[in-house]
């Protein structure tokens, strides 16, 4: 079974631009979560989606947003990029719903803001 | 803040068992213990999880103390490819499903030596 797929793998943007990252979950998984990883802050939760609805949100500014489509694929968007947004963005999927299934992570999108 | 405490680093000889400790003294009755590892430039990889019983799978064993305040991840025969940062996480699970808002600490860097 294919794992979580994130595209693109690497991205370079300049300050003030916006960016969209894509995530395809494992087949059959309906829950998708996003995390940001930086050397200073470590792994931090951004948000979680299940059946196209945001279930939980981390402590990030409104410039960070996401959505989930009916096929469970998800995108996250960062607007008005800042240098501090440079990070590895990780997507994770799980069965979701009334299950306690583990999260499985993709290998991330490395975003560099210059 | 993370609800777990782990040593920042450990060494292990190749072929020997690696025993990684984790303290979670404030764990609640509805919280599972999860272990993930992250190899450089990859996403976190799910290893194992448990509630109160010891668990074993093809990757590792998880030993949880009777009072559930600490646990140990055991890699029975460590190889060089097991060099990674290992994260111990507690995850709330309810009848409505588990939260996907995982709170990662700084983990343990396990260095397997040849």
CSV table of C-alpha atoms in Angstrom, one decimal:
chain,number,residue,atom,x,y,z
A,1,UNK,CA,0.0,0.0,0.0
A,2,UNK,CA,1.4,3.4,-0.9
A,3,UNK,CA,2.4,5.7,1.9
A,4,UNK,CA,1.5,9.4,2.4
A,5,UNK,CA,2.6,11.4,-0.6
A,6,UNK,CA,3.6,15.0,-0.3
A,7,UNK,CA,4.3,17.4,-3.2
A,8,UNK,CA,6.4,19.2,-4.0
A,9,UNK,CA,9.4,17.8,-2.1
A,10,UNK,CA,11.3,21.1,-2.1
A,11,UNK,CA,10.1,24.7,-2.7
A,12,UNK,CA,11.8,28.0,-2.7
A,13,UNK,CA,9.7,31.2,-2.3
A,14,UNK,CA,10.4,34.8,-1.5
A,15,UNK,CA,8.9,36.9,1.3
A,16,UNK,CA,5.4,38.1,0.7
A,17,UNK,CA,4.5,35.3,-1.7
A,18,UNK,CA,2.0,32.5,-1.0
A,19,UNK,CA,2.5,28.8,-1.3
A,20,UNK,CA,0.2,25.7,-1.5
A,21,UNK,CA,1.4,22.3,-0.4
A,22,UNK,CA,-0.3,19.1,-1.3
A,23,UNK,CA,-0.9,15.8,0.5
A,24,UNK,CA,-2.3,12.5,-0.6
A,25,UNK,CA,-3.2,10.2,2.3
A,26,UNK,CA,-2.9,6.5,2.5
A,27,UNK,CA,-5.7,4.8,0.6
A,28,UNK,CA,-8.7,4.5,3.0
A,29,UNK,CA,-7.5,7.0,5.4
A,30,UNK,CA,-10.0,9.8,6.0
A,31,UNK,CA,-8.1,12.0,8.5
A,32,UNK,CA,-5.2,14.3,7.5
A,33,UNK,CA,-3.1,16.4,9.8
A,34,UNK,CA,-0.3,18.9,9.1
A,35,UNK,CA,2.8,19.6,11.2
A,36,UNK,CA,5.6,22.2,10.9
A,37,UNK,CA,9.1,21.2,11.9
A,38,UNK,CA,11.9,23.7,12.5
A,39,UNK,CA,15.2,23.4,14.3
A,40,UNK,CA,14.1,25.9,17.0
A,41,UNK,CA,10.6,24.8,17.7
A,42,UNK,CA,10.7,21.1,16.7
A,43,UNK,CA,7.5,19.4,15.5
A,44,UNK,CA,4.4,21.5,15.9
A,45,UNK,CA,0.8,20.7,15.1
A,46,UNK,CA,-0.9,22.9,12.5
A,47,UNK,CA,-4.4,21.5,11.9
A,48,UNK,CA,-6.4,18.3,11.4
A,49,UNK,CA,-9.1,17.5,8.9
A,50,UNK,CA,-11.6,14.7,8.8
A,51,UNK,CA,-14.3,14.3,6.2
A,52,UNK,CA,-13.6,17.8,4.8
A,53,UNK,CA,-14.0,19.4,8.2
A,54,UNK,CA,-11.3,21.0,10.3
A,55,UNK,CA,-11.4,19.2,13.7
A,56,UNK,CA,-8.5,20.8,15.4
A,57,UNK,CA,-6.2,23.7,15.0
A,58,UNK,CA,-2.8,24.5,16.4
A,59,UNK,CA,-1.5,27.9,17.6
A,60,UNK,CA,-0.5,29.4,14.2
A,61,UNK,CA,-1.5,32.7,12.6
A,62,UNK,CA,-4.4,32.9,10.2
A,63,UNK,CA,-1.9,33.0,7.3
A,64,UNK,CA,-1.8,29.3,7.6
A,65,UNK,CA,-4.9,27.6,6.3
A,66,UNK,CA,-5.9,24.2,4.9
A,67,UNK,CA,-8.6,22.2,3.3
A,68,UNK,CA,-9.6,18.7,2.6
A,69,UNK,CA,-11.3,17.4,-0.5
A,70,UNK,CA,-13.9,14.7,-0.8
A,71,UNK,CA,-11.3,12.1,-1.8
A,72,UNK,CA,-9.5,12.9,1.5
A,73,UNK,CA,-6.6,14.6,-0.3
A,74,UNK,CA,-5.5,17.8,1.5
A,75,UNK,CA,-3.8,21.1,0.8
A,76,UNK,CA,-2.3,23.7,3.1
A,77,UNK,CA,-1.7,27.3,2.1
A,78,UNK,CA,0.6,29.8,3.6
A,79,UNK,CA,0.0,33.4,2.5
A,80,UNK,CA,2.3,36.4,2.9
A,81,UNK,CA,5.3,34.3,3.5
A,82,UNK,CA,7.8,35.3,6.2
A,83,UNK,CA,11.4,34.1,6.6
A,84,UNK,CA,10.4,32.3,9.7
A,85,UNK,CA,8.0,30.1,7.7
A,86,UNK,CA,11.1,28.2,6.3
A,87,UNK,CA,10.5,24.7,7.6
A,88,UNK,CA,9.8,21.1,6.8
A,89,UNK,CA,6.0,20.7,6.5
A,90,UNK,CA,4.7,17.2,7.2
A,91,UNK,CA,1.4,15.7,6.5
A,92,UNK,CA,0.1,12.6,8.3
A,93,UNK,CA,-2.9,10.5,7.7
A,94,UNK,CA,-4.9,8.0,9.8
A,95,UNK,CA,-8.2,6.1,9.5
A,96,UNK,CA,-9.8,8.8,11.7
A,97,UNK,CA,-13.3,8.8,13.0
A,98,UNK,CA,-14.0,6.7,16.0
A,99,UNK,CA,-10.8,4.8,15.7
A,100,UNK,CA,-7.5,5.2,17.5
A,101,UNK,CA,-5.4,4.3,14.5
A,102,UNK,CA,-1.8,5.5,14.3
A,103,UNK,CA,-0.8,8.5,12.3
A,104,UNK,CA,1.5,7.8,9.3
A,105,UNK,CA,3.6,10.6,8.1
A,106,UNK,CA,4.9,11.6,4.6
A,107,UNK,CA,8.5,12.7,4.0
A,108,UNK,CA,7.4,16.4,3.9
A,109,UNK,CA,7.9,19.4,1.8
A,110,UNK,CA,11.0,21.5,2.5
A,111,UNK,CA,10.0,25.2,2.2
A,112,UNK,CA,12.7,27.8,2.0
A,113,UNK,CA,11.7,31.5,2.1
A,114,UNK,CA,14.3,34.0,1.0
B,1,UNK,CA,4.4,21.3,26.5
B,2,UNK,CA,5.2,17.6,25.9
B,3,UNK,CA,4.0,15.3,28.6
B,4,UNK,CA,7.0,13.0,28.3
B,5,UNK,CA,10.6,13.2,29.3
B,6,UNK,CA,13.4,11.4,27.4
B,7,UNK,CA,17.2,11.4,27.6
B,8,UNK,CA,18.6,13.6,24.8
B,9,UNK,CA,21.0,11.0,23.5
B,10,UNK,CA,22.0,7.3,23.8
B,11,UNK,CA,24.6,5.1,22.2
B,12,UNK,CA,24.2,1.4,21.3
B,13,UNK,CA,26.5,-1.1,19.8
B,14,UNK,CA,25.4,-2.7,16.5
B,15,UNK,CA,23.7,-6.1,17.1
B,16,UNK,CA,22.9,-5.3,20.8
B,17,UNK,CA,19.5,-4.4,22.2
B,18,UNK,CA,18.7,-0.7,22.4
B,19,UNK,CA,16.5,0.2,25.4
B,20,UNK,CA,15.0,3.7,25.2
B,21,UNK,CA,13.3,5.0,28.3
B,22,UNK,CA,10.5,7.4,28.6
B,23,UNK,CA,8.9,9.1,31.6
B,24,UNK,CA,5.2,10.0,31.4
B,25,UNK,CA,4.4,10.4,35.1
B,26,UNK,CA,1.2,12.5,34.5
B,27,UNK,CA,-0.3,10.1,32.0
B,28,UNK,CA,-4.1,9.8,32.2
B,29,UNK,CA,-6.2,6.7,32.0
B,30,UNK,CA,-7.3,7.4,28.4
B,31,UNK,CA,-3.9,8.2,27.0
B,32,UNK,CA,-1.9,5.8,24.9
B,33,UNK,CA,1.9,5.7,24.7
B,34,UNK,CA,3.2,6.0,21.1
B,35,UNK,CA,6.7,5.8,19.7
B,36,UNK,CA,7.9,7.3,16.5
B,37,UNK,CA,11.3,7.7,15.1
B,38,UNK,CA,12.7,10.2,12.6
B,39,UNK,CA,15.7,9.5,10.4
B,40,UNK,CA,17.3,12.6,9.0
B,41,UNK,CA,15.3,14.4,6.2
B,42,UNK,CA,12.4,11.9,6.5
B,43,UNK,CA,9.0,12.1,8.2
B,44,UNK,CA,8.5,10.5,11.5
B,45,UNK,CA,7.9,6.7,11.2
B,46,UNK,CA,5.4,5.0,13.4
B,47,UNK,CA,6.9,2.2,15.5
B,48,UNK,CA,4.5,0.9,18.1
B,49,UNK,CA,1.9,2.0,20.7
B,50,UNK,CA,0.2,0.6,23.8
B,51,UNK,CA,-2.2,1.5,26.6
B,52,UNK,CA,-1.2,-0.7,29.6
B,53,UNK,CA,-0.1,-4.1,28.3
B,54,UNK,CA,3.3,-4.8,26.8
B,55,UNK,CA,3.3,-4.8,23.0
B,56,UNK,CA,5.5,-6.4,20.4
B,57,UNK,CA,5.6,-6.0,16.6
B,58,UNK,CA,8.1,-6.7,13.9
B,59,UNK,CA,10.0,-3.5,14.7
B,60,UNK,CA,10.2,-3.3,18.5
B,61,UNK,CA,8.8,-4.1,21.9
B,62,UNK,CA,7.1,-1.7,24.2
B,63,UNK,CA,7.2,-2.3,28.0
B,64,UNK,CA,4.9,-0.2,30.1
B,65,UNK,CA,5.3,-0.2,33.8
B,66,UNK,CA,2.3,-1.3,35.9
B,67,UNK,CA,1.6,2.2,37.1
B,68,UNK,CA,2.0,3.5,33.5
B,69,UNK,CA,4.3,6.3,34.6
B,70,UNK,CA,7.1,5.1,32.4
B,71,UNK,CA,7.9,2.9,29.4
B,72,UNK,CA,10.8,1.4,27.5
B,73,UNK,CA,11.1,0.9,23.8
B,74,UNK,CA,13.3,-2.1,22.9
B,75,UNK,CA,14.9,-2.6,19.6
B,76,UNK,CA,16.1,-6.2,20.0
B,77,UNK,CA,19.1,-6.2,17.6
B,78,UNK,CA,20.0,-2.6,16.6
B,79,UNK,CA,21.5,-1.9,13.2
B,80,UNK,CA,23.2,1.2,11.8
B,81,UNK,CA,19.9,2.0,10.1
B,82,UNK,CA,18.2,2.4,13.5
B,83,UNK,CA,20.2,5.6,14.1
B,84,UNK,CA,17.5,8.2,14.4
B,85,UNK,CA,15.7,10.5,16.8
B,86,UNK,CA,13.1,8.5,18.8
B,87,UNK,CA,10.0,10.3,20.1
B,88,UNK,CA,7.8,9.0,22.9
B,89,UNK,CA,4.3,10.6,22.9
B,90,UNK,CA,1.1,10.3,24.9
B,91,UNK,CA,-2.0,10.5,22.8
B,92,UNK,CA,-5.5,11.0,24.1
B,93,UNK,CA,-8.0,8.3,22.9
B,94,UNK,CA,-11.7,8.4,23.5
B,95,UNK,CA,-14.7,6.6,22.2
B,96,UNK,CA,-15.0,9.4,19.7
B,97,UNK,CA,-11.6,8.7,18.3
B,98,UNK,CA,-8.0,9.7,19.1
B,99,UNK,CA,-6.7,13.2,18.8
B,100,UNK,CA,-4.3,13.7,16.0
B,101,UNK,CA,-2.7,16.7,17.8
B,102,UNK,CA,0.4,15.0,18.8
B,103,UNK,CA,2.8,16.9,21.1
B,104,UNK,CA,6.3,16.0,20.2
B,105,UNK,CA,9.1,16.6,22.7
B,106,UNK,CA,12.8,16.8,21.7
B,107,UNK,CA,13.2,13.0,21.6
B,108,UNK,CA,16.2,10.8,22.1
B,109,UNK,CA,19.0,10.7,19.5
B,110,UNK,CA,20.0,7.0,19.3
B,111,UNK,CA,23.4,6.5,17.7
B,112,UNK,CA,24.1,2.9,16.8
B,113,UNK,CA,27.9,2.3,16.7
B,114,UNK,CA,29.5,-0.3,14.4
